[in-house]
Coordinates of C-alpha atoms in Angstrom, one line a residue:
M1 CA -19.0 -4.2 32.8
N2 CA -16.5 -5.2 30.5
L3 CA -16.9 -5.3 26.7
K4 CA -17.0 -9.1 26.1
E5 CA -20.0 -9.8 28.7
S6 CA -21.9 -6.4 27.3
G7 CA -21.6 -8.1 24.2
E8 CA -22.2 -11.8 24.9
Q9 CA -25.6 -10.9 26.9
W10 CA -26.4 -8.6 23.8
A11 CA -25.8 -11.5 21.2
E12 CA -27.6 -13.6 23.5
S13 CA -31.2 -11.3 24.0
Q14 CA -31.0 -10.5 20.6
A15 CA -30.6 -14.1 19.3
Q16 CA -33.6 -15.4 21.9
Q17 CA -35.8 -12.2 20.3
A18 CA -34.5 -12.7 16.7
R19 CA -35.8 -16.9 16.5
L20 CA -39.3 -15.8 17.6
C21 CA -39.5 -13.5 14.3
F22 CA -37.2 -14.8 11.6
R23 CA -38.3 -17.6 9.8
K24 CA -36.4 -21.1 9.9
S25 CA -34.5 -20.6 7.5
Y26 CA -32.2 -17.7 8.4
R27 CA -31.6 -19.1 12.1
S28 CA -28.2 -20.8 11.2
N29 CA -27.1 -17.1 9.0
F30 CA -28.4 -15.5 11.9
D31 CA -26.7 -17.4 15.1
S32 CA -23.2 -17.5 13.1
A33 CA -23.4 -13.8 12.7
C34 CA -23.3 -13.2 16.1
M35 CA -20.8 -16.6 17.2
L36 CA -18.2 -14.2 14.6
M37 CA -18.7 -11.1 15.9
C38 CA -18.8 -12.4 19.7
W39 CA -15.5 -14.0 18.3
Q40 CA -14.1 -10.9 17.5
I41 CA -15.0 -8.8 20.3
W42 CA -13.3 -11.7 22.5
K43 CA -10.4 -11.6 20.4
E44 CA -9.9 -7.4 21.0
R45 CA -10.2 -8.1 24.7
N46 CA -8.2 -10.9 25.3
A47 CA -5.3 -11.1 22.5
R48 CA -5.7 -7.8 20.7
V49 CA -5.4 -9.8 17.7
F50 CA -8.8 -7.4 15.5
E51 CA -6.8 -5.3 13.6
Q52 CA -3.6 -5.4 15.8
R53 CA -4.7 -2.1 17.9
T54 CA -6.2 -1.0 20.8
R55 CA -9.7 0.1 19.5
R56 CA -12.5 2.2 21.3
P57 CA -16.0 0.5 21.6
D58 CA -17.7 2.4 18.8
Q59 CA -14.4 1.7 16.2
L60 CA -14.7 -2.5 16.9
V61 CA -18.3 -1.9 15.9
E62 CA -17.3 -0.4 13.0
A63 CA -14.7 -3.3 12.4
I64 CA -17.4 -5.5 12.6
K65 CA -20.1 -4.5 10.4
E66 CA -17.2 -4.3 7.5
E67 CA -16.8 -7.6 8.3
I68 CA -20.0 -9.0 8.4
M69 CA -20.6 -7.3 4.9
H70 CA -18.0 -8.4 3.4
W71 CA -19.0 -12.0 4.7
A72 CA -22.8 -11.5 3.6
V73 CA -21.3 -10.4 0.0
S74 CA -18.8 -12.9 -0.5
L75 CA -21.0 -15.8 -0.6
P76 CA -22.8 -17.5 -3.9
P77 CA -26.4 -16.0 -4.3
H78 CA -28.6 -18.9 -3.3
A79 CA -26.7 -18.8 -0.3
R80 CA -26.4 -15.3 0.7
M81 CA -27.4 -14.5 3.8
P82 CA -29.6 -11.2 5.1
L83 CA -27.8 -8.0 5.5
L84 CA -26.8 -7.3 9.5
H85 CA -26.9 -4.0 10.9
L86 CA -25.4 -3.6 14.3
S87 CA -24.8 0.1 15.7
P88 CA -23.4 1.6 18.1
P89 CA -25.0 2.1 22.1
P90 CA -27.8 1.3 22.6
H91 CA -26.9 -1.8 20.5
R92 CA -29.8 -2.8 18.3
L93 CA -29.1 -5.9 15.6
L94 CA -31.7 -5.6 12.9
L95 CA -32.5 -7.4 9.7
A96 CA -31.9 -5.0 6.9
G97 CA -32.5 -7.6 3.7
G98 CA -33.0 -10.7 2.5
G99 CA -36.1 -11.9 3.5
R100 CA -40.0 -10.7 3.5
R101 CA -40.3 -10.2 6.8
R102 CA -38.0 -6.6 7.5
L103 CA -37.2 -3.9 10.4
L104 CA -37.6 -0.7 9.2
L105 CA -34.6 1.7 10.3
P106 CA -34.6 4.9 11.7
A107 CA -33.3 7.2 9.1
A108 CA -30.1 8.1 11.2
R109 CA -29.8 4.0 11.2
R110 CA -30.3 3.7 7.8
R111 CA -28.1 6.2 6.0
S112 CA -25.2 4.1 8.7
L113 CA -26.0 1.2 6.6
V114 CA -26.0 2.8 3.1
R115 CA -22.5 4.2 4.2
V116 CA -21.5 0.4 5.2
R117 CA -22.7 -0.8 2.1
A118 CA -21.5 1.7 -0.2
A119 CA -17.9 1.4 1.1
A120 CA -18.0 -3.0 0.1
S121 CA -20.2 -1.8 -3.3
A122 CA -17.9 0.6 -3.9
A123 CA -14.8 -1.4 -3.8
A124 CA -16.3 -4.2 -5.8
A125 CA -17.5 -1.4 -8.4
A126 CA -13.9 -0.2 -8.4
A127 CA -11.9 -4.0 -8.7
E128 CA -14.7 -4.9 -11.6
A129 CA -13.8 -1.3 -13.3
Y130 CA -10.2 -2.1 -13.1
G131 CA -10.0 -4.7 -15.4
L132 CA -6.8 -6.4 -13.3
P133 CA -5.2 -9.3 -15.5
F134 CA -6.1 -12.2 -13.5
P135 CA -9.3 -13.0 -12.4
P136 CA -11.2 -12.4 -8.7
E137 CA -11.4 -16.0 -8.1
R138 CA -7.4 -16.7 -8.1
A139 CA -6.6 -13.4 -5.9
A140 CA -7.8 -13.5 -2.7
H141 CA -7.2 -9.4 -2.2
H142 CA -8.1 -8.6 -6.1
R143 CA -10.8 -5.9 -4.5
E144 CA -8.0 -4.2 -2.5
L145 CA -5.1 -4.8 -5.6
A146 CA -7.5 -2.7 -7.9
A147 CA -8.4 -0.1 -5.5
A148 CA -4.7 0.4 -5.0
A149 CA -3.9 0.4 -8.3
A150 CA -6.8 3.1 -9.1
A151 CA -5.5 5.2 -6.2
V152 CA -1.3 5.4 -7.5
E153 CA -2.8 5.9 -10.8
R154 CA -4.5 8.5 -9.5
A155 CA -1.6 9.9 -7.4
C156 CA 0.8 9.5 -10.3
R157 CA -1.2 11.9 -12.2
L158 CA -1.1 14.2 -9.1
C159 CA 2.7 14.0 -9.3
V160 CA 2.8 15.1 -13.1
D161 CA 0.3 18.2 -12.8
V162 CA 1.8 19.1 -9.7
K163 CA 5.7 18.7 -10.6
R164 CA 4.7 21.2 -13.8
T165 CA 4.2 24.1 -11.8
L166 CA 6.6 23.0 -8.7
L167 CA 9.4 25.2 -9.2
S168 CA 7.1 28.5 -10.3
G169 CA 6.8 29.5 -6.8
D170 CA 9.4 29.5 -3.5
K171 CA 6.3 28.1 -1.1
K172 CA 5.9 24.7 -2.8
I173 CA 8.4 23.0 -1.7
L174 CA 9.5 22.3 2.0
E175 CA 12.2 21.5 3.9
K176 CA 11.5 18.1 6.5
N177 CA 14.0 17.7 9.8
D178 CA 16.1 15.2 8.0
Q179 CA 16.6 17.6 5.5
T180 CA 15.5 16.0 2.2
P181 CA 12.9 17.5 0.2
V182 CA 9.4 17.6 0.6
T183 CA 6.8 19.0 -1.7
V184 CA 3.3 20.0 -2.3
A185 CA 3.2 16.2 -4.1
D186 CA 4.2 14.1 -1.1
F187 CA 2.0 15.3 1.1
G188 CA -1.1 15.1 -1.6
V189 CA -0.4 11.8 -2.8
Q190 CA -0.5 10.7 1.3
A191 CA -3.8 12.8 1.5
L192 CA -5.3 11.4 -1.1
I193 CA -4.7 7.4 -1.0
S194 CA -5.3 7.8 2.3
L195 CA -9.3 9.3 1.3
E196 CA -9.0 6.8 -1.2
L197 CA -8.3 3.1 0.9
Q198 CA -10.3 4.9 4.0
R199 CA -13.4 5.2 1.6
L200 CA -13.1 1.8 0.7
F201 CA -11.6 -0.2 3.4
P202 CA -11.9 1.8 6.4
S203 CA -10.5 -1.0 9.1
I204 CA -7.4 -1.5 7.2
P205 CA -4.9 0.7 8.9
L206 CA -1.9 2.8 6.9
V207 CA 1.7 2.8 7.8
A208 CA 3.5 5.7 5.7
E209 CA 6.0 7.8 5.3
E210 CA 4.7 11.9 6.1
D211 CA 3.0 13.4 8.7
S212 CA 1.5 17.2 9.1
A213 CA 3.5 17.9 11.5
S214 CA 6.2 20.3 9.2
L215 CA 3.2 21.6 7.9
R216 CA 1.4 22.7 10.6
S217 CA 5.1 23.9 12.9
S218 CA 6.1 25.6 9.5
N219 CA 6.6 29.4 9.5
T220 CA 3.4 31.5 9.8
D221 CA 4.9 34.7 9.7
D222 CA 4.5 34.9 5.9
N223 CA 1.7 32.8 5.6
S224 CA 3.5 29.9 4.6
S225 CA 1.6 27.2 6.1
N226 CA -1.5 28.4 4.5
V227 CA -0.2 28.3 0.9
L228 CA 1.1 25.2 1.4
V229 CA -2.2 23.1 2.8
E230 CA -4.1 25.4 -0.3
S231 CA -1.5 24.2 -2.7
I232 CA -2.3 20.3 -0.8
S233 CA -5.8 20.4 -1.0
S234 CA -6.6 21.8 -4.3
A235 CA -4.2 19.2 -5.8
V236 CA -6.0 16.6 -3.6
A237 CA -9.6 17.6 -4.4
E238 CA -8.9 17.3 -8.0
K239 CA -7.8 13.9 -8.2
V240 CA -9.9 12.4 -5.6
S241 CA -12.7 10.0 -6.8
N242 CA -15.6 11.2 -4.4
A243 CA -15.2 14.9 -5.4
D244 CA -19.0 15.7 -5.3
S245 CA -18.0 16.2 -1.0
L246 CA -16.3 19.3 -0.1
L247 CA -12.7 18.7 1.3
T248 CA -11.5 20.8 4.0
H249 CA -8.3 21.8 5.2
D250 CA -8.8 19.6 7.9
D251 CA -10.0 16.7 6.0
V252 CA -6.7 16.7 3.9
L253 CA -4.2 17.3 7.5
R254 CA -6.0 13.9 8.9
A255 CA -5.8 12.4 5.8
I256 CA -2.5 12.5 6.0
D257 CA -2.2 11.9 9.5
R258 CA -3.7 8.5 9.4
G259 CA -0.5 7.6 8.1
G260 CA 1.9 9.2 10.2
K261 CA 4.0 7.7 13.3
N262 CA 1.3 8.1 15.6
A263 CA -1.7 7.4 13.7
V264 CA -1.7 3.3 14.9
S265 CA 0.1 1.3 17.5
F266 CA 0.4 -2.4 16.5
D267 CA 1.3 -5.4 18.7
S268 CA 3.5 -8.6 18.5
N269 CA 0.6 -10.6 16.4
P270 CA 0.3 -10.7 12.5
A271 CA -2.0 -8.0 11.4
S272 CA -3.0 -6.6 8.1
Y273 CA -1.8 -3.0 6.8
W274 CA -0.9 -0.8 3.9
V275 CA 2.6 0.6 3.8
L276 CA 2.8 3.8 1.6
D277 CA 5.8 5.9 -0.2
P278 CA 4.3 8.5 -1.7
I279 CA 7.0 9.5 -3.4
D280 CA 9.9 7.5 -3.3
G281 CA 12.8 9.5 -4.9
T282 CA 11.5 13.0 -4.1
K283 CA 14.8 14.4 -5.1
G284 CA 14.4 12.5 -8.4
F285 CA 11.2 14.0 -8.6
L286 CA 12.5 17.5 -8.4
G287 CA 15.4 16.9 -10.4
G288 CA 13.6 16.7 -14.3
D289 CA 12.5 14.4 -16.8
D290 CA 15.6 11.8 -16.8
A291 CA 15.0 11.5 -13.2
L292 CA 12.4 8.6 -11.8
Y293 CA 10.2 8.7 -9.0
V294 CA 8.1 5.9 -8.2
V295 CA 4.7 6.3 -5.9
G296 CA 4.3 2.5 -4.2
L297 CA 1.5 0.9 -2.1
A298 CA 1.5 -2.5 -0.5
L299 CA -0.7 -4.7 0.8
V300 CA 0.5 -6.5 4.0
V301 CA -1.3 -9.4 5.5
N302 CA 0.5 -11.2 8.5
E303 CA 3.7 -10.3 8.1
K304 CA 3.4 -11.0 4.5
V305 CA 3.4 -8.2 1.3
V306 CA 0.4 -10.1 -0.1
A307 CA -0.5 -7.0 -2.8
G308 CA 1.2 -4.0 -4.5
V309 CA 1.4 -0.9 -6.8
M310 CA 4.5 0.9 -8.1
G311 CA 3.6 3.7 -10.6
C312 CA 7.0 5.3 -12.0
P313 CA 5.4 8.3 -14.3
N314 CA 8.5 9.0 -16.3
W315 CA 9.5 5.6 -16.9
S316 CA 10.2 4.7 -20.9
N317 CA 10.3 1.9 -22.9
A318 CA 14.1 2.9 -23.8
T319 CA 16.9 1.4 -21.9
I320 CA 17.9 2.6 -18.8
A321 CA 21.6 2.6 -19.8
S322 CA 20.3 5.1 -22.9
R323 CA 17.8 7.1 -21.0
K324 CA 20.2 10.2 -20.6
E325 CA 20.2 10.5 -24.5
D326 CA 16.5 10.2 -25.2
S327 CA 14.4 13.7 -24.8
A328 CA 11.0 13.3 -23.0
A329 CA 9.6 14.9 -25.8
A330 CA 10.7 11.7 -27.9
Q331 CA 9.1 9.3 -25.8
P332 CA 5.3 9.7 -25.6
D333 CA 4.7 6.4 -23.6
R334 CA 6.5 7.8 -20.5
G335 CA 5.3 6.2 -17.4
I336 CA 4.2 2.8 -16.3
L337 CA 1.9 1.2 -13.9
M338 CA 3.1 -2.4 -12.3
I339 CA 1.2 -4.4 -9.6
A340 CA 1.9 -7.6 -8.2
H341 CA -0.6 -10.3 -6.1
V342 CA 0.5 -13.2 -4.5
G343 CA 0.3 -16.6 -6.7
C344 CA -1.0 -14.6 -9.8
G345 CA 2.3 -13.0 -11.3
T346 CA 3.7 -9.2 -11.6
W347 CA 1.9 -6.9 -14.0
S348 CA 2.7 -3.6 -15.7
R349 CA 1.2 -1.6 -18.4
H350 CA 1.6 2.1 -19.2
L351 CA -0.2 5.2 -17.6
S352 CA -3.7 6.6 -18.5
V353 CA -3.3 9.5 -21.0
D354 CA -5.7 10.6 -18.4
I355 CA -7.2 10.3 -14.8
G356 CA -10.5 8.2 -15.2
Q357 CA -10.0 6.4 -18.3
F358 CA -8.8 3.6 -16.8
T359 CA -8.9 0.3 -19.2
T360 CA -10.5 -3.0 -18.5
A361 CA -9.3 -4.9 -21.1
Q362 CA -6.4 -7.9 -19.9
S363 CA -4.8 -8.0 -23.4
T364 CA -3.1 -4.2 -22.2
W365 CA -1.5 -5.6 -19.4
N366 CA 2.1 -7.6 -20.0
R367 CA 3.1 -9.9 -17.9
C368 CA 7.2 -8.9 -16.0
L369 CA 9.3 -11.5 -15.2
V370 CA 13.1 -11.0 -14.0
D371 CA 16.1 -11.8 -16.8
S372 CA 18.0 -15.3 -16.9
C373 CA 21.6 -14.1 -16.5
S374 CA 23.3 -17.0 -14.0
V375 CA 26.6 -15.5 -14.6
V376 CA 27.3 -12.9 -12.3
N377 CA 30.3 -10.6 -14.4
M378 CA 27.7 -11.0 -16.8
A379 CA 24.8 -9.3 -14.5
R380 CA 23.5 -5.8 -14.7
F381 CA 23.8 -4.6 -11.2
C382 CA 22.8 -1.2 -9.7
I383 CA 22.8 0.9 -6.4
P384 CA 21.6 3.8 -4.2
D385 CA 22.1 6.6 -6.0
S386 CA 24.3 7.8 -2.7
Q387 CA 26.3 4.8 -2.6
T388 CA 29.5 4.2 -4.5
W389 CA 30.7 0.2 -5.3
N390 CA 34.1 0.5 -3.4
M391 CA 31.2 0.6 -0.5
I392 CA 29.4 -3.2 -1.4
P393 CA 31.5 -6.0 -0.1
L394 CA 31.6 -7.6 -4.3
S395 CA 34.0 -4.7 -4.7
V396 CA 37.0 -7.0 -3.4
L397 CA 35.8 -8.7 -6.3
F398 CA 34.6 -7.1 -8.9
N399 CA 35.5 -3.7 -10.6
S400 CA 32.7 -1.7 -11.9
T401 CA 31.9 -0.3 -15.4
M402 CA 29.2 2.2 -16.7
D403 CA 30.3 1.5 -19.9
E404 CA 27.7 -0.8 -22.0
S405 CA 29.8 -1.1 -25.2
N406 CA 32.7 -2.1 -23.9
P407 CA 33.2 -5.8 -23.4
R408 CA 34.3 -6.9 -20.2
D409 CA 36.0 -9.5 -18.5
E410 CA 35.7 -11.9 -15.2
N411 CA 36.1 -9.8 -13.2
E412 CA 34.0 -6.3 -14.3
I413 CA 30.5 -6.1 -13.8
L414 CA 28.2 -3.7 -15.8
L415 CA 27.0 -1.1 -13.1
L416 CA 23.5 0.9 -14.8
S417 CA 22.5 4.3 -14.0
V418 CA 19.0 4.5 -12.5
Y419 CA 18.9 7.7 -11.0
C420 CA 16.0 7.7 -8.2
G421 CA 15.0 6.3 -4.9
S422 CA 14.7 2.3 -3.8
L423 CA 11.9 1.4 -5.1
C424 CA 12.6 2.1 -8.8
K425 CA 15.0 -0.2 -8.3
Y426 CA 12.8 -3.0 -7.7
L427 CA 10.9 -2.4 -10.8
T428 CA 13.7 -2.1 -12.9
V429 CA 15.1 -5.9 -11.5
A430 CA 11.6 -7.2 -11.7
S431 CA 10.8 -5.8 -15.2
G432 CA 14.1 -7.6 -16.2
R433 CA 16.2 -5.1 -16.9
A434 CA 18.4 -5.1 -14.4
S435 CA 19.8 -8.1 -12.6
V436 CA 20.9 -7.2 -9.1
F437 CA 20.2 -3.8 -7.0
V438 CA 22.4 -4.1 -4.1
L439 CA 21.9 -1.7 -0.9
R440 CA 24.5 -1.3 2.0
A441 CA 22.5 -0.3 5.6
R442 CA 24.2 2.6 6.4
T443 CA 22.2 2.5 9.6
K444 CA 20.8 -0.4 11.7
N445 CA 17.4 0.2 10.4
L446 CA 15.9 0.9 7.2
K447 CA 12.1 2.3 6.1
S448 CA 9.8 -0.4 5.3
W449 CA 7.4 1.5 3.0
D450 CA 11.4 1.6 0.8
H451 CA 11.5 -1.7 0.5
A452 CA 7.4 -3.3 0.8
V453 CA 5.9 -3.3 -2.6
G454 CA 9.3 -4.0 -4.3
V455 CA 8.9 -7.3 -2.6
I456 CA 6.3 -8.4 -3.8
C457 CA 6.6 -7.1 -7.3
V458 CA 10.4 -8.8 -7.6
Q459 CA 9.2 -12.2 -6.0
E460 CA 6.4 -12.4 -8.5
A461 CA 8.6 -11.8 -11.2
G462 CA 10.7 -14.6 -10.4
G463 CA 13.1 -12.6 -7.9
Q464 CA 14.4 -13.0 -4.7
I465 CA 15.0 -10.8 -1.8
S466 CA 17.4 -10.9 1.5
D467 CA 19.4 -9.4 3.5
W468 CA 23.1 -9.7 2.9
S469 CA 23.1 -12.5 5.2
G470 CA 20.3 -14.4 3.1
K471 CA 17.0 -14.0 5.5
P472 CA 14.4 -12.6 4.0
L473 CA 13.0 -8.7 5.7
D474 CA 11.5 -9.0 8.2
L475 CA 8.7 -6.4 7.6
A476 CA 7.2 -7.5 11.6
A477 CA 10.6 -6.5 13.3
D478 CA 9.2 -2.9 14.5
L479 CA 6.8 -4.7 16.4
T480 CA 4.6 -1.7 17.5
G481 CA 5.4 0.9 14.5
R482 CA 5.8 -1.9 11.0
R483 CA 8.0 1.5 10.4
D484 CA 11.4 -0.1 10.4
I485 CA 13.1 -3.4 9.2
Y486 CA 16.5 -4.3 10.3
P487 CA 18.5 -5.8 7.8
S488 CA 21.7 -7.6 9.0
G489 CA 24.6 -5.8 6.5
G490 CA 21.8 -4.4 3.7
V491 CA 19.0 -5.9 1.7
L492 CA 20.2 -7.4 -1.6
V493 CA 17.6 -8.2 -4.6
T494 CA 18.3 -10.2 -7.3
N495 CA 16.3 -12.5 -10.2
G496 CA 16.6 -15.5 -8.3
A497 CA 19.3 -16.9 -10.1
L498 CA 22.5 -15.1 -9.1
H499 CA 20.7 -15.2 -5.3
G500 CA 22.7 -18.0 -3.5
K501 CA 26.0 -16.9 -5.1
L502 CA 25.7 -13.2 -4.3
V503 CA 25.0 -13.7 -0.7
E504 CA 27.9 -16.4 -0.2
M505 CA 30.3 -13.7 -1.9
I506 CA 28.9 -10.8 0.1
S507 CA 28.7 -12.8 3.3
A508 CA 32.4 -14.0 2.7
N509 CA 34.0 -10.2 1.8
H510 CA 31.5 -8.3 4.2
K511 CA 32.8 -6.9 7.6

């Protein structure tokens, strides 16, 4: 018997029995819950729409439990339905609360229900405690954004702590296959955020940059693998919110792999998932206090980025152009947390001094807006550190200078020095410090985690993002992995006022 048929038969039999003992006032809610479950099973079997991946029956059951829990607690108190509990085979639907008549659950099943309730209540508590600058009724993904902001802030503190001791030994840095440096912080941030999100939103998959293959396959002759895993585990254990539970090395490796390339397979239908870049600008992380790096996390729903968080521990209030003249010691307010939610704007505030000291005062958040420059030669540009101005089609029309003090003519633009990865350039445009970020795609594909959270932050600040032809970035172009995007020519990020002009100029001069 297939999943759909067994689900329908089970739901019908349970509905008949329940009507005999449930009060009439609960019947409509009970029937609605049964319909919801049958609908989810039908979608899983026939269209693979539910969660956009093939699930085992027990995984589907867990997802349905979470869906029912969220549905139940989202209703106003006077209309709140009884909390329903769905267990793996043998399937039993039990009334856990909401009326005088209650079916007593076995201890194991009570613990399972407590876990589901705990996830929903923990997410709600995180949203309430974190204090976002807009109320929940304005933001459909308020809970998710609050949890993401808390996780990113913890991750930033992990980066700062790891960086203090990163270069004290020779076992803290590992070379990936593409020869880019990856550190304890990269793995630690991915494990930490994965654990935090899985605890609160277990049914939402994660797409992230790292996996544990390099850790597992690194040279074990000198015990380097064990040293690395121990360092990562220690860093994560100090920052994870549920620190009371023992965190093993296997827990950490599994958390890393939850976002790895083989963790989830999507299809062509719209999906909901997190996109994480644990550290964008790892070379900047290794470089020093003047180099910027970003922890970036975005939530994608139906192919659109709906919420995002960027944390940049080295960011300062000094202008980008004068960063190199400022010392870290003279800037006690270094560090920024930027959040964005569709329809609610982009906001930023300083990172907390210590983990756990999350502020709830809305006045601490500042609204972020792009600059208002509408003249191309007066705009402030930034490009990737690995690229030069003559690689950009605009170089045919404009020369570049990095000297802000000298007056510029109509054929010269100001190029800012921003030593960091792509996400910090997005942050720079969203905060109004730069007008334009332009990137040439050297290969046909770019990684989604280098751009996803930047898209929502710039858009909600009033800016615009497209490829060089003017088309929006397609996050669903990679049908199965959601890991690659394929922009034509490259990526153009602007304050919006300059976008149309620059698309025309780039298209006319791009070969």
